[in-house]
Amino acid sequence: MNEAALTLEGWYALHDFRSIDWTAWKAADDEERAVALDELHVLLQEWGSIEEAGTGSTAVYSIIGQKADFVFMYLRESLEEINQIETAFNKTTFAQYTTKAYSYVSVVELSNYLASGEGDPRQKPEVIARLQPVLPKSKHICFYPMNKKRELADNWYMLSMEERRSLMRSHGLIGRGYAGKVKQIITGSVGFDDWEWGVTLFADDPLQFKKLVYEMRFDEVSARYGEFGSFYVGNLLTDELFAEMLKL
Ligand code: VOV
């Protein structure tokens, strides 16, 4: 019997991680750098307008460590728009001074494990707000992809809906303990990218990422069934902070 959880999908997501080619950036003349910064500024303004119009949202963060230097996380209504925005950035002068570090394609996803079951969820304002979220402008971001295991004794996909629901209840309870401290955006990527979900967390205090992820490790859903990819952690980049980061 097919006991797949029912999922609701919202905006499509692209996490676009880039590194800065500092050698090329330093070798550029002042005029070239000014053009690059202007174009970047225009793009950031455009993304702000899209967010104001309610047709998408964007998060811009620096990345700490050597995996990348910054990330653009785009949420848009279609994969076409996601592709256009990625290409628009690639055509900018600034993009010439960056290299591609990593990317992740997914779609905002809610499952029915803990749903109330009454009425059409798509009509509920709180559900719409979760499917088409305005990305918080918290001071920090944490992103990592994950799977649910399919190993002999520990196969998430062989559990009954009721077993999974009960496990997800415990997961949700731990998460609720971080209300107001960490905001999670879960994006599904089965059929889109190399892992099954993207986990994007936002917080003003980065230690809350560590505490939440650590606590979840002891919960059965993560302890028994979770498999995790690389972690990326970063700091909010406003227009000014981005310019500051690129100043020589
Ligand atoms: C910030 C806290 C937080 C909260 C409140 C929270 C709650 C919930 C609820 C209520 C639900 C189910 C219904 C829905 O909303 O879809 C989920 C769903 C999910 N979660 Fe979660 N999660 C959090 C946080 C949170 C974290 C930190 C992780 C990473 C796990 C870890 O070990 O590193 C995670 C993962 C997921 C995933 C992959 C799914 C989809 C699983 C599936 O099989 O479909 N999640 N999550």
PDB file of C-alpha atoms and ligand atoms in Angstrom:
ATOM      1  CA  MET A   1       0.000   0.000   0.000  1.00  0.00           C
ATOM      2  CA  ASN A   2       1.260   3.441  -0.896  1.00  0.00           C
ATOM      3  CA  GLU A   3       1.622   5.342   2.347  1.00  0.00           C
ATOM      4  CA  ALA A   4       3.560   8.320   1.023  1.00  0.00           C
ATOM      5  CA  ALA A   5       2.997  11.413   3.125  1.00  0.00           C
ATOM      6  CA  LEU A   6       0.978  14.029   1.271  1.00  0.00           C
ATOM      7  CA  THR A   7       3.035  17.081   0.560  1.00  0.00           C
ATOM      8  CA  LEU A   8       2.169  20.655  -0.300  1.00  0.00           C
ATOM      9  CA  GLU A   9       4.644  22.545  -2.421  1.00  0.00           C
ATOM     10  CA  GLY A  10       5.227  26.291  -2.462  1.00  0.00           C
ATOM     11  CA  TRP A  11       7.914  28.446  -4.007  1.00  0.00           C
ATOM     12  CA  TYR A  12      10.854  26.881  -5.836  1.00  0.00           C
ATOM     13  CA  ALA A  13      14.257  27.377  -4.274  1.00  0.00           C
ATOM     14  CA  LEU A  14      17.808  27.754  -5.436  1.00  0.00           C
ATOM     15  CA  HIS A  15      20.721  28.026  -3.025  1.00  0.00           C
ATOM     16  CA  ASP A  16      23.496  29.475  -5.195  1.00  0.00           C
ATOM     17  CA  PHE A  17      26.881  29.367  -3.432  1.00  0.00           C
ATOM     18  CA  ARG A  18      29.741  31.367  -4.970  1.00  0.00           C
ATOM     19  CA  SER A  19      33.349  32.093  -4.175  1.00  0.00           C
ATOM     20  CA  ILE A  20      35.089  35.361  -4.917  1.00  0.00           C
ATOM     21  CA  ASP A  21      38.120  35.287  -7.196  1.00  0.00           C
ATOM     22  CA  TRP A  22      40.087  37.732  -5.063  1.00  0.00           C
ATOM     23  CA  THR A  23      43.092  37.700  -7.401  1.00  0.00           C
ATOM     24  CA  ALA A  24      40.947  38.818 -10.343  1.00  0.00           C
ATOM     25  CA  TRP A  25      38.994  41.297  -8.169  1.00  0.00           C
ATOM     26  CA  LYS A  26      42.216  42.909  -6.973  1.00  0.00           C
ATOM     27  CA  ALA A  27      43.639  42.986 -10.513  1.00  0.00           C
ATOM     28  CA  ALA A  28      40.568  44.832 -11.868  1.00  0.00           C
ATOM     29  CA  ASP A  29      40.805  48.617 -12.180  1.00  0.00           C
ATOM     30  CA  ASP A  30      38.675  50.952 -10.062  1.00  0.00           C
ATOM     31  CA  GLU A  31      36.267  51.675 -12.904  1.00  0.00           C
ATOM     32  CA  GLU A  32      35.626  47.986 -13.617  1.00  0.00           C
ATOM     33  CA  ARG A  33      35.068  47.316  -9.913  1.00  0.00           C
ATOM     34  CA  ALA A  34      32.655  50.276  -9.687  1.00  0.00           C
ATOM     35  CA  VAL A  35      30.637  48.892 -12.640  1.00  0.00           C
ATOM     36  CA  ALA A  36      30.562  45.452 -10.996  1.00  0.00           C
ATOM     37  CA  LEU A  37      29.375  46.898  -7.675  1.00  0.00           C
ATOM     38  CA  ASP A  38      26.707  49.015  -9.426  1.00  0.00           C
ATOM     39  CA  GLU A  39      25.308  46.002 -11.256  1.00  0.00           C
ATOM     40  CA  LEU A  40      25.285  43.981  -8.045  1.00  0.00           C
ATOM     41  CA  HIS A  41      23.481  46.839  -6.291  1.00  0.00           C
ATOM     42  CA  VAL A  42      20.835  46.962  -9.083  1.00  0.00           C
ATOM     43  CA  LEU A  43      20.228  43.208  -8.774  1.00  0.00           C
ATOM     44  CA  LEU A  44      19.880  43.398  -4.987  1.00  0.00           C
ATOM     45  CA  GLN A  45      17.349  46.240  -5.426  1.00  0.00           C
ATOM     46  CA  GLU A  46      15.398  44.208  -7.994  1.00  0.00           C
ATOM     47  CA  TRP A  47      15.237  41.237  -5.646  1.00  0.00           C
ATOM     48  CA  GLY A  48      13.971  43.585  -2.913  1.00  0.00           C
ATOM     49  CA  SER A  49      11.170  44.780  -5.236  1.00  0.00           C
ATOM     50  CA  ILE A  50      10.178  41.176  -6.002  1.00  0.00           C
ATOM     51  CA  GLU A  51       9.945  40.534  -2.278  1.00  0.00           C
ATOM     52  CA  GLU A  52       7.825  43.668  -1.774  1.00  0.00           C
ATOM     53  CA  ALA A  53       5.517  42.545  -4.601  1.00  0.00           C
ATOM     54  CA  GLY A  54       5.058  39.182  -2.833  1.00  0.00           C
ATOM     55  CA  THR A  55       6.208  37.080  -5.787  1.00  0.00           C
ATOM     56  CA  GLY A  56       9.388  35.727  -4.263  1.00  0.00           C
ATOM     57  CA  SER A  57      11.998  36.209  -1.589  1.00  0.00           C
ATOM     58  CA  THR A  58      15.801  36.300  -1.466  1.00  0.00           C
ATOM     59  CA  ALA A  59      18.377  35.805   1.259  1.00  0.00           C
ATOM     60  CA  VAL A  60      21.959  37.045   0.853  1.00  0.00           C
ATOM     61  CA  TYR A  61      24.595  35.802   3.298  1.00  0.00           C
ATOM     62  CA  SER A  62      28.371  35.575   3.453  1.00  0.00           C
ATOM     63  CA  ILE A  63      29.681  32.063   4.071  1.00  0.00           C
ATOM     64  CA  ILE A  64      32.323  31.335   6.676  1.00  0.00           C
ATOM     65  CA  GLY A  65      35.084  28.863   5.857  1.00  0.00           C
ATOM     66  CA  GLN A  66      36.459  27.682   2.559  1.00  0.00           C
ATOM     67  CA  LYS A  67      33.391  26.031   0.997  1.00  0.00           C
ATOM     68  CA  ALA A  68      32.134  29.338  -0.477  1.00  0.00           C
ATOM     69  CA  ASP A  69      32.262  33.101   0.124  1.00  0.00           C
ATOM     70  CA  PHE A  70      28.562  33.943  -0.161  1.00  0.00           C
ATOM     71  CA  VAL A  71      25.152  32.468  -0.971  1.00  0.00           C
ATOM     72  CA  PHE A  72      22.084  33.780  -2.734  1.00  0.00           C
ATOM     73  CA  MET A  73      19.007  31.825  -1.655  1.00  0.00           C
ATOM     74  CA  TYR A  74      16.194  32.550  -4.097  1.00  0.00           C
ATOM     75  CA  LEU A  75      12.536  31.575  -3.654  1.00  0.00           C
ATOM     76  CA  ARG A  76      10.423  32.114  -6.777  1.00  0.00           C
ATOM     77  CA  GLU A  77       7.117  30.944  -8.269  1.00  0.00           C
ATOM     78  CA  SER A  78       8.595  28.779 -11.041  1.00  0.00           C
ATOM     79  CA  LEU A  79      11.775  27.000 -12.080  1.00  0.00           C
ATOM     80  CA  GLU A  80      11.856  29.322 -15.126  1.00  0.00           C
ATOM     81  CA  GLU A  81      12.135  32.352 -12.846  1.00  0.00           C
ATOM     82  CA  ILE A  82      14.780  30.615 -10.763  1.00  0.00           C
ATOM     83  CA  ASN A  83      16.749  29.874 -13.936  1.00  0.00           C
ATOM     84  CA  GLN A  84      16.348  33.457 -15.213  1.00  0.00           C
ATOM     85  CA  ILE A  85      17.614  34.966 -11.995  1.00  0.00           C
ATOM     86  CA  GLU A  86      20.610  32.640 -11.942  1.00  0.00           C
ATOM     87  CA  THR A  87      21.417  33.554 -15.556  1.00  0.00           C
ATOM     88  CA  ALA A  88      20.890  37.279 -14.893  1.00  0.00           C
ATOM     89  CA  PHE A  89      23.509  37.093 -12.158  1.00  0.00           C
ATOM     90  CA  ASN A  90      25.880  35.117 -14.399  1.00  0.00           C
ATOM     91  CA  LYS A  91      25.680  37.922 -16.993  1.00  0.00           C
ATOM     92  CA  THR A  92      26.760  40.631 -14.549  1.00  0.00           C
ATOM     93  CA  THR A  93      30.267  42.025 -14.468  1.00  0.00           C
ATOM     94  CA  PHE A  94      30.537  41.049 -10.803  1.00  0.00           C
ATOM     95  CA  ALA A  95      29.880  37.371 -11.659  1.00  0.00           C
ATOM     96  CA  GLN A  96      33.114  37.379 -13.686  1.00  0.00           C
ATOM     97  CA  TYR A  97      34.933  37.754 -10.386  1.00  0.00           C
ATOM     98  CA  THR A  98      33.188  34.783  -8.807  1.00  0.00           C
ATOM     99  CA  THR A  99      33.364  31.034  -9.225  1.00  0.00           C
ATOM    100  CA  LYS A 100      30.587  28.531  -8.645  1.00  0.00           C
ATOM    101  CA  ALA A 101      31.017  26.709  -5.342  1.00  0.00           C
ATOM    102  CA  TYR A 102      27.807  24.672  -4.865  1.00  0.00           C
ATOM    103  CA  SER A 103      24.122  24.876  -5.672  1.00  0.00           C
ATOM    104  CA  TYR A 104      20.947  23.231  -4.472  1.00  0.00           C
ATOM    105  CA  VAL A 105      17.578  23.061  -6.253  1.00  0.00           C
ATOM    106  CA  SER A 106      14.419  22.321  -4.255  1.00  0.00           C
ATOM    107  CA  VAL A 107      10.883  23.485  -3.501  1.00  0.00           C
ATOM    108  CA  VAL A 108       9.375  24.666  -0.222  1.00  0.00           C
ATOM    109  CA  GLU A 109       7.539  21.666   1.195  1.00  0.00           C
ATOM    110  CA  LEU A 110       5.053  20.919   3.957  1.00  0.00           C
ATOM    111  CA  SER A 111       3.926  17.399   4.749  1.00  0.00           C
ATOM    112  CA  ASN A 112       0.705  16.205   6.347  1.00  0.00           C
ATOM    113  CA  TYR A 113       2.283  14.329   9.263  1.00  0.00           C
ATOM    114  CA  LEU A 114       0.987  16.816  11.800  1.00  0.00           C
ATOM    115  CA  ALA A 115      -1.792  18.476   9.780  1.00  0.00           C
ATOM    116  CA  SER A 116      -5.145  19.159  11.468  1.00  0.00           C
ATOM    117  CA  GLY A 117      -7.006  17.597   8.551  1.00  0.00           C
ATOM    118  CA  GLU A 118      -9.842  20.130   8.510  1.00  0.00           C
ATOM    119  CA  GLY A 119     -10.546  22.217   5.414  1.00  0.00           C
ATOM    120  CA  ASP A 120      -8.371  22.780   2.362  1.00  0.00           C
ATOM    121  CA  PRO A 121      -4.922  23.556   3.747  1.00  0.00           C
ATOM    122  CA  ARG A 122      -4.076  25.614   0.636  1.00  0.00           C
ATOM    123  CA  GLN A 123      -6.735  28.160   1.632  1.00  0.00           C
ATOM    124  CA  LYS A 124      -5.331  28.679   5.132  1.00  0.00           C
ATOM    125  CA  PRO A 125      -3.318  31.901   5.493  1.00  0.00           C
ATOM    126  CA  GLU A 126      -0.837  30.263   7.893  1.00  0.00           C
ATOM    127  CA  VAL A 127      -0.176  27.462   5.370  1.00  0.00           C
ATOM    128  CA  ILE A 128       0.212  29.929   2.481  1.00  0.00           C
ATOM    129  CA  ALA A 129       2.658  31.938   4.608  1.00  0.00           C
ATOM    130  CA  ARG A 130       4.753  28.788   5.137  1.00  0.00           C
ATOM    131  CA  LEU A 131       4.661  27.758   1.467  1.00  0.00           C
ATOM    132  CA  GLN A 132       5.585  31.226   0.218  1.00  0.00           C
ATOM    133  CA  PRO A 133       7.726  32.501   3.072  1.00  0.00           C
ATOM    134  CA  VAL A 134       9.440  35.846   3.223  1.00  0.00           C
ATOM    135  CA  LEU A 135      12.948  34.780   4.183  1.00  0.00           C
ATOM    136  CA  PRO A 136      13.895  36.284   7.550  1.00  0.00           C
ATOM    137  CA  LYS A 137      16.667  38.841   7.626  1.00  0.00           C
ATOM    138  CA  SER A 138      18.204  37.167  10.676  1.00  0.00           C
ATOM    139  CA  LYS A 139      21.860  37.726  11.358  1.00  0.00           C
ATOM    140  CA  HIS A 140      22.825  34.138  10.441  1.00  0.00           C
ATOM    141  CA  ILE A 141      21.946  31.329   8.079  1.00  0.00           C
ATOM    142  CA  CYS A 142      22.713  27.600   8.255  1.00  0.00           C
ATOM    143  CA  PHE A 143      22.083  25.304   5.282  1.00  0.00           C
ATOM    144  CA  TYR A 144      22.568  21.568   4.813  1.00  0.00           C
ATOM    145  CA  PRO A 145      20.998  18.860   2.689  1.00  0.00           C
ATOM    146  CA  MET A 146      19.734  15.598   4.191  1.00  0.00           C
ATOM    147  CA  ASN A 147      18.188  12.196   3.464  1.00  0.00           C
ATOM    148  CA  LYS A 148      16.075   9.761   5.398  1.00  0.00           C
ATOM    149  CA  LYS A 149      17.890   6.419   5.410  1.00  0.00           C
ATOM    150  CA  ARG A 150      16.922   3.362   3.370  1.00  0.00           C
ATOM    151  CA  GLU A 151      19.095   0.736   5.045  1.00  0.00           C
ATOM    152  CA  LEU A 152      17.893  -2.755   5.944  1.00  0.00           C
ATOM    153  CA  ALA A 153      16.811  -2.264   9.556  1.00  0.00           C
ATOM    154  CA  ASP A 154      16.564   1.512   9.357  1.00  0.00           C
ATOM    155  CA  ASN A 155      14.406   2.192   6.336  1.00  0.00           C
ATOM    156  CA  TRP A 156      12.215   5.277   6.772  1.00  0.00           C
ATOM    157  CA  TYR A 157      10.327   4.427   3.593  1.00  0.00           C
ATOM    158  CA  MET A 158       9.244   1.024   4.931  1.00  0.00           C
ATOM    159  CA  LEU A 159       7.656   2.454   8.086  1.00  0.00           C
ATOM    160  CA  SER A 160       3.901   2.840   8.224  1.00  0.00           C
ATOM    161  CA  MET A 161       2.366   6.301   8.039  1.00  0.00           C
ATOM    162  CA  GLU A 162       1.368   5.968  11.694  1.00  0.00           C
ATOM    163  CA  GLU A 163       4.939   5.126  12.796  1.00  0.00           C
ATOM    164  CA  ARG A 164       6.350   8.042  10.804  1.00  0.00           C
ATOM    165  CA  ARG A 165       3.672  10.389  12.122  1.00  0.00           C
ATOM    166  CA  SER A 166       4.517   9.490  15.691  1.00  0.00           C
ATOM    167  CA  LEU A 167       8.247  10.003  15.076  1.00  0.00           C
ATOM    168  CA  MET A 168       7.603  13.345  13.366  1.00  0.00           C
ATOM    169  CA  ARG A 169       5.534  14.445  16.371  1.00  0.00           C
ATOM    170  CA  SER A 170       8.619  14.131  18.553  1.00  0.00           C
ATOM    171  CA  HIS A 171      10.701  15.953  15.913  1.00  0.00           C
ATOM    172  CA  GLY A 172       8.162  18.787  15.838  1.00  0.00           C
ATOM    173  CA  LEU A 173       8.126  19.037  19.646  1.00  0.00           C
ATOM    174  CA  ILE A 174      11.899  19.524  19.801  1.00  0.00           C
ATOM    175  CA  GLY A 175      11.642  22.111  17.028  1.00  0.00           C
ATOM    176  CA  ARG A 176       8.905  23.978  18.876  1.00  0.00           C
ATOM    177  CA  GLY A 177      11.321  24.493  21.765  1.00  0.00           C
ATOM    178  CA  TYR A 178      13.278  26.799  19.418  1.00  0.00           C
ATOM    179  CA  ALA A 179      10.291  28.996  18.526  1.00  0.00           C
ATOM    180  CA  GLY A 180      11.412  32.609  18.302  1.00  0.00           C
ATOM    181  CA  LYS A 181      15.082  31.551  18.198  1.00  0.00           C
ATOM    182  CA  VAL A 182      15.414  29.539  14.977  1.00  0.00           C
ATOM    183  CA  LYS A 183      13.235  29.717  11.879  1.00  0.00           C
ATOM    184  CA  GLN A 184      13.365  26.626   9.638  1.00  0.00           C
ATOM    185  CA  ILE A 185      12.528  26.431   5.941  1.00  0.00           C
ATOM    186  CA  ILE A 186      12.319  22.818   4.730  1.00  0.00           C
ATOM    187  CA  THR A 187      12.592  22.371   0.968  1.00  0.00           C
ATOM    188  CA  GLY A 188      11.993  19.048  -0.763  1.00  0.00           C
ATOM    189  CA  SER A 189      14.421  17.986  -3.460  1.00  0.00           C
ATOM    190  CA  VAL A 190      13.486  14.429  -4.432  1.00  0.00           C
ATOM    191  CA  GLY A 191      13.787  14.434  -8.232  1.00  0.00           C
ATOM    192  CA  PHE A 192      15.521  17.838  -8.208  1.00  0.00           C
ATOM    193  CA  ASP A 193      18.870  17.424  -6.507  1.00  0.00           C
ATOM    194  CA  ASP A 194      21.225  14.923  -4.893  1.00  0.00           C
ATOM    195  CA  TRP A 195      19.609  14.793  -1.454  1.00  0.00           C
ATOM    196  CA  GLU A 196      15.999  14.504  -0.361  1.00  0.00           C
ATOM    197  CA  TRP A 197      15.619  17.771   1.569  1.00  0.00           C
ATOM    198  CA  GLY A 198      17.369  21.067   2.042  1.00  0.00           C
ATOM    199  CA  VAL A 199      17.305  22.395   5.601  1.00  0.00           C
ATOM    200  CA  THR A 200      17.722  26.165   5.864  1.00  0.00           C
ATOM    201  CA  LEU A 201      17.804  27.679   9.327  1.00  0.00           C
ATOM    202  CA  PHE A 202      17.824  31.364  10.280  1.00  0.00           C
ATOM    203  CA  ALA A 203      18.800  32.753  13.703  1.00  0.00           C
ATOM    204  CA  ASP A 204      20.202  35.884  15.296  1.00  0.00           C
ATOM    205  CA  ASP A 205      22.303  33.778  17.664  1.00  0.00           C
ATOM    206  CA  PRO A 206      24.394  31.211  15.724  1.00  0.00           C
ATOM    207  CA  LEU A 207      24.755  29.021  18.831  1.00  0.00           C
ATOM    208  CA  GLN A 208      21.057  28.189  18.492  1.00  0.00           C
ATOM    209  CA  PHE A 209      21.917  26.266  15.264  1.00  0.00           C
ATOM    210  CA  LYS A 210      24.379  24.132  17.187  1.00  0.00           C
ATOM    211  CA  LYS A 211      21.976  23.547  20.060  1.00  0.00           C
ATOM    212  CA  LEU A 212      19.010  22.687  17.816  1.00  0.00           C
ATOM    213  CA  VAL A 213      20.930  20.380  15.458  1.00  0.00           C
ATOM    214  CA  TYR A 214      22.605  18.686  18.427  1.00  0.00           C
ATOM    215  CA  GLU A 215      19.324  18.141  20.248  1.00  0.00           C
ATOM    216  CA  MET A 216      17.749  16.755  17.065  1.00  0.00           C
ATOM    217  CA  ARG A 217      20.610  14.240  16.766  1.00  0.00           C
ATOM    218  CA  PHE A 218      19.204  12.467  19.850  1.00  0.00           C
ATOM    219  CA  ASP A 219      15.709  12.342  18.419  1.00  0.00           C
ATOM    220  CA  GLU A 220      14.899   9.058  16.664  1.00  0.00           C
ATOM    221  CA  VAL A 221      14.032  10.644  13.299  1.00  0.00           C
ATOM    222  CA  SER A 222      17.556  12.069  13.067  1.00  0.00           C
ATOM    223  CA  ALA A 223      19.446   9.540  15.224  1.00  0.00           C
ATOM    224  CA  ARG A 224      18.193   6.492  13.339  1.00  0.00           C
ATOM    225  CA  TYR A 225      17.129   7.790   9.947  1.00  0.00           C
ATOM    226  CA  GLY A 226      19.006  11.040   9.251  1.00  0.00           C
ATOM    227  CA  GLU A 227      21.897  11.316   6.793  1.00  0.00           C
ATOM    228  CA  PHE A 228      23.472  14.720   6.332  1.00  0.00           C
ATOM    229  CA  GLY A 229      25.479  16.539   3.681  1.00  0.00           C
ATOM    230  CA  SER A 230      27.853  19.464   4.127  1.00  0.00           C
ATOM    231  CA  PHE A 231      26.923  22.323   6.413  1.00  0.00           C
ATOM    232  CA  TYR A 232      27.192  25.973   5.328  1.00  0.00           C
ATOM    233  CA  VAL A 233      26.938  28.757   7.889  1.00  0.00           C
ATOM    234  CA  GLY A 234      26.973  32.477   7.217  1.00  0.00           C
ATOM    235  CA  ASN A 235      26.327  36.079   8.185  1.00  0.00           C
ATOM    236  CA  LEU A 236      23.672  38.418   6.782  1.00  0.00           C
ATOM    237  CA  LEU A 237      24.834  40.594   3.892  1.00  0.00           C
ATOM    238  CA  THR A 238      22.911  43.811   3.419  1.00  0.00           C
ATOM    239  CA  ASP A 239      23.705  45.966   0.412  1.00  0.00           C
ATOM    240  CA  GLU A 240      26.169  47.946   2.561  1.00  0.00           C
ATOM    241  CA  LEU A 241      27.792  44.901   4.150  1.00  0.00           C
ATOM    242  CA  PHE A 242      28.270  43.300   0.729  1.00  0.00           C
ATOM    243  CA  ALA A 243      30.006  46.471  -0.542  1.00  0.00           C
ATOM    244  CA  GLU A 244      32.088  46.517   2.639  1.00  0.00           C
ATOM    245  CA  MET A 245      33.151  42.890   2.118  1.00  0.00           C
ATOM    246  CA  LEU A 246      34.304  43.701  -1.420  1.00  0.00           C
ATOM    247  CA  LYS A 247      36.158  46.890  -0.475  1.00  0.00           C
ATOM    248  CA  LEU A 248      39.938  46.610  -0.978  1.00  0.00           C
TER     249      LEU A 248
HETATM  250  C1  VOV B   1      13.233  25.102  14.111  1.00  0.00           C
HETATM  251  C2  VOV B   1      12.593  24.077  14.488  1.00  0.00           C
HETATM  252  C3  VOV B   1      11.867  23.016  13.709  1.00  0.00           C
HETATM  253  C4  VOV B   1      10.513  22.762  13.775  1.00  0.00           C
HETATM  254  C5  VOV B   1       9.486  23.520  14.603  1.00  0.00           C
HETATM  255  C6  VOV B   1      10.245  21.672  12.900  1.00  0.00           C
HETATM  256  C7  VOV B   1       8.971  21.104  12.731  1.00  0.00           C
HETATM  257  C8  VOV B   1       8.701  20.194  11.715  1.00  0.00           C
HETATM  258  C9  VOV B   1       7.389  19.652  11.445  1.00  0.00           C
HETATM  259  C10 VOV B   1       6.148  19.966  12.275  1.00  0.00           C
HETATM  260  C11 VOV B   1       7.492  18.860  10.332  1.00  0.00           C
HETATM  261  C12 VOV B   1       6.381  18.003   9.678  1.00  0.00           C
HETATM  262  C13 VOV B   1       5.329  18.815   9.019  1.00  0.00           C
HETATM  263  C14 VOV B   1       5.868  19.805   8.033  1.00  0.00           C
HETATM  264  O1  VOV B   1       5.902  20.976   8.425  1.00  0.00           O
HETATM  265  O2  VOV B   1       6.268  19.405   6.950  1.00  0.00           O
HETATM  266  C15 VOV B   1       8.865  18.916   9.901  1.00  0.00           C
HETATM  267  C16 VOV B   1       9.350  18.280   8.762  1.00  0.00           C
HETATM  268  C17 VOV B   1      10.699  18.177   8.505  1.00  0.00           C
HETATM  269  N1  VOV B   1      11.745  18.687   9.256  1.00  0.00           N
HETATM  270 FE1  VOV B   1      11.593  19.857  10.860  1.00  0.00          FE
HETATM  271  N2  VOV B   1      11.417  21.254  12.312  1.00  0.00           N
HETATM  272  C18 VOV B   1      12.435  22.039  12.792  1.00  0.00           C
HETATM  273  C19 VOV B   1      13.805  21.942  12.513  1.00  0.00           C
HETATM  274  C20 VOV B   1      14.304  20.957  11.675  1.00  0.00           C
HETATM  275  C21 VOV B   1      15.703  20.617  11.550  1.00  0.00           C
HETATM  276  C22 VOV B   1      16.822  21.236  12.329  1.00  0.00           C
HETATM  277  C23 VOV B   1      15.811  19.624  10.610  1.00  0.00           C
HETATM  278  C24 VOV B   1      17.075  18.894  10.218  1.00  0.00           C
HETATM  279  C25 VOV B   1      17.173  17.584  10.975  1.00  0.00           C
HETATM  280  C26 VOV B   1      18.426  17.413  11.771  1.00  0.00           C
HETATM  281  O3  VOV B   1      18.489  16.452  12.560  1.00  0.00           O
HETATM  282  O4  VOV B   1      19.376  18.198  11.644  1.00  0.00           O
HETATM  283  C27 VOV B   1      14.497  19.371  10.122  1.00  0.00           C
HETATM  284  C28 VOV B   1      14.216  18.478   9.106  1.00  0.00           C
HETATM  285  C29 VOV B   1      12.917  18.271   8.662  1.00  0.00           C
HETATM  286  C30 VOV B   1      12.607  17.496   7.496  1.00  0.00           C
HETATM  287  C31 VOV B   1      13.634  16.865   6.566  1.00  0.00           C
HETATM  288  C32 VOV B   1      11.237  17.444   7.377  1.00  0.00           C
HETATM  289  C33 VOV B   1      10.448  16.696   6.299  1.00  0.00           C
HETATM  290  C34 VOV B   1      10.403  15.256   6.726  1.00  0.00           C
HETATM  291  C35 VOV B   1       9.517  14.325   5.981  1.00  0.00           C
HETATM  292  O5  VOV B   1       9.775  13.104   6.097  1.00  0.00           O
HETATM  293  O6  VOV B   1       8.598  14.766   5.267  1.00  0.00           O
HETATM  294  N3  VOV B   1      13.600  20.159  10.809  1.00  0.00           N
HETATM  295  N4  VOV B   1       9.590  19.708  10.783  1.00  0.00           N
END
